[in-house]
Amino acid sequence: MTKQLTFIGHSDDIFSVSINGKPVEEIDCFDELARYKVSSGENQFYVIGEYVTPGVWMIGVAQIDQGIPIPNWNIQLTHEHDYSPALTIECPDDVKIEEC
């Protein structure tokens, strides 16, 4: 089995995550980066969101450290709103997300 994580920006200050379409967490990040650590066993990486000029969200992934590759999971960017893409990740059921 797998879970589907979805990260998306709302307005100019809220970054949220859903699991299998159900909202589970949102953070207030006005003028700050939003960052979550996504991990399952030894697999781990960051999801980062930032509200940027001209009023849109930039969402992507980054390695935790040198030599630790991003896992080979299905990661997709789709257009959700006029101001934010959605980053969707198919991941193992034991996945953990942690604001950092």
mmCIF file of C-alpha atoms in Angstrom:
data_model
loop_
_atom_site.group_PDB
_atom_site.id
_atom_site.type_symbol
_atom_site.label_atom_id
_atom_site.label_comp_id
_atom_site.label_asym_id
_atom_site.label_seq_id
_atom_site.Cartn_x
_atom_site.Cartn_y
_atom_site.Cartn_z
ATOM 1 C CA MET A 1 0.000 0.000 0.000
ATOM 2 C CA THR A 2 1.000 3.592 -0.490
ATOM 3 C CA LYS A 3 -0.036 6.995 0.756
ATOM 4 C CA GLN A 4 -0.424 10.107 -1.329
ATOM 5 C CA LEU A 5 0.999 13.311 0.161
ATOM 6 C CA THR A 6 -0.044 16.626 -1.382
ATOM 7 C CA PHE A 7 1.646 19.940 -0.565
ATOM 8 C CA ILE A 8 0.072 23.227 -1.685
ATOM 9 C CA GLY A 9 0.162 26.939 -0.891
ATOM 10 C CA HIS A 10 -2.912 28.973 0.036
ATOM 11 C CA SER A 11 -3.253 32.735 -0.013
ATOM 12 C CA ASP A 12 0.096 34.395 0.796
ATOM 13 C CA ASP A 13 0.798 32.763 4.137
ATOM 14 C CA ILE A 14 -0.477 29.165 4.457
ATOM 15 C CA PHE A 15 1.319 26.017 3.288
ATOM 16 C CA SER A 16 -0.568 22.768 3.795
ATOM 17 C CA VAL A 17 -0.175 19.019 3.493
ATOM 18 C CA SER A 18 -2.869 16.416 2.873
ATOM 19 C CA ILE A 19 -2.647 12.637 3.125
ATOM 20 C CA ASN A 20 -4.850 10.737 0.684
ATOM 21 C CA GLY A 21 -6.813 13.936 0.039
ATOM 22 C CA LYS A 22 -7.500 14.663 3.717
ATOM 23 C CA PRO A 23 -5.890 17.850 5.161
ATOM 24 C CA VAL A 24 -3.625 16.968 8.094
ATOM 25 C CA GLU A 25 -1.499 20.041 8.742
ATOM 26 C CA GLU A 26 -0.958 23.634 7.715
ATOM 27 C CA ILE A 27 1.624 26.165 8.749
ATOM 28 C CA ASP A 28 1.569 29.941 8.783
ATOM 29 C CA CYS A 29 4.667 31.023 6.904
ATOM 30 C CA PHE A 30 4.160 34.666 5.930
ATOM 31 C CA ASP A 31 7.505 35.928 4.537
ATOM 32 C CA GLU A 32 9.203 32.647 5.538
ATOM 33 C CA LEU A 33 10.079 29.348 3.897
ATOM 34 C CA ALA A 34 7.801 26.429 4.657
ATOM 35 C CA ARG A 35 9.781 23.208 5.032
ATOM 36 C CA TYR A 36 8.779 19.635 5.810
ATOM 37 C CA LYS A 37 11.040 16.629 6.245
ATOM 38 C CA VAL A 38 9.504 13.578 4.561
ATOM 39 C CA SER A 39 10.923 10.218 5.671
ATOM 40 C CA SER A 40 10.334 6.486 5.512
ATOM 41 C CA GLY A 41 13.086 4.259 6.888
ATOM 42 C CA GLU A 42 16.384 5.464 5.412
ATOM 43 C CA ASN A 43 14.597 7.434 2.661
ATOM 44 C CA GLN A 44 14.311 11.126 3.441
ATOM 45 C CA PHE A 45 14.122 14.529 1.767
ATOM 46 C CA TYR A 46 12.705 18.029 2.210
ATOM 47 C CA VAL A 47 9.624 19.578 0.636
ATOM 48 C CA ILE A 48 9.982 23.356 0.525
ATOM 49 C CA GLY A 49 7.397 26.019 -0.267
ATOM 50 C CA GLU A 50 7.890 29.747 -0.624
ATOM 51 C CA TYR A 51 5.506 32.540 -1.582
ATOM 52 C CA VAL A 52 7.433 34.644 -4.095
ATOM 53 C CA THR A 53 7.015 37.737 -6.269
ATOM 54 C CA PRO A 54 4.763 38.184 -8.295
ATOM 55 C CA GLY A 55 2.392 36.517 -5.827
ATOM 56 C CA VAL A 56 2.739 32.819 -6.547
ATOM 57 C CA TRP A 57 3.937 29.745 -4.659
ATOM 58 C CA MET A 58 7.159 27.948 -5.547
ATOM 59 C CA ILE A 59 7.199 24.320 -4.340
ATOM 60 C CA GLY A 60 9.987 21.756 -4.708
ATOM 61 C CA VAL A 61 12.116 19.072 -3.108
ATOM 62 C CA ALA A 62 15.700 19.006 -1.810
ATOM 63 C CA GLN A 63 18.140 16.435 -0.493
ATOM 64 C CA ILE A 64 18.644 16.225 3.274
ATOM 65 C CA ASP A 65 22.422 16.195 2.819
ATOM 66 C CA GLN A 66 25.166 15.335 0.358
ATOM 67 C CA GLY A 67 25.230 11.655 -0.521
ATOM 68 C CA ILE A 68 21.615 11.086 0.574
ATOM 69 C CA PRO A 69 19.622 10.783 -2.651
ATOM 70 C CA ILE A 70 15.975 11.692 -3.016
ATOM 71 C CA PRO A 71 14.081 8.373 -3.092
ATOM 72 C CA ASN A 72 12.755 7.036 -6.364
ATOM 73 C CA TRP A 73 9.113 7.732 -5.477
ATOM 74 C CA ASN A 74 6.522 9.102 -7.885
ATOM 75 C CA ILE A 75 6.629 12.905 -7.463
ATOM 76 C CA GLN A 76 4.402 15.152 -9.596
ATOM 77 C CA LEU A 77 3.709 18.862 -9.910
ATOM 78 C CA THR A 78 0.245 19.859 -11.106
ATOM 79 C CA HIS A 79 -1.541 23.171 -11.570
ATOM 80 C CA GLU A 80 -4.113 23.635 -8.786
ATOM 81 C CA HIS A 81 -4.799 27.374 -8.404
ATOM 82 C CA ASP A 82 -3.852 30.486 -10.308
ATOM 83 C CA TYR A 83 -1.212 31.079 -7.617
ATOM 84 C CA SER A 84 -0.010 27.611 -6.494
ATOM 85 C CA PRO A 85 1.037 24.298 -7.962
ATOM 86 C CA ALA A 86 0.421 21.121 -5.983
ATOM 87 C CA LEU A 87 3.287 18.729 -5.272
ATOM 88 C CA THR A 88 1.992 15.158 -4.975
ATOM 89 C CA ILE A 89 4.131 12.256 -3.741
ATOM 90 C CA GLU A 90 3.264 8.543 -3.747
ATOM 91 C CA CYS A 91 5.094 7.138 -0.722
ATOM 92 C CA PRO A 92 5.157 4.109 1.607
ATOM 93 C CA ASP A 93 2.471 3.778 4.284
ATOM 94 C CA ASP A 94 5.011 4.327 7.079
ATOM 95 C CA VAL A 95 5.947 7.797 5.789
ATOM 96 C CA LYS A 96 6.420 10.542 8.369
ATOM 97 C CA ILE A 97 6.189 14.287 7.823
ATOM 98 C CA GLU A 98 7.774 16.776 10.165
ATOM 99 C CA GLU A 99 7.765 20.557 10.002
ATOM 100 C CA CYS A 100 11.316 21.826 10.333
#
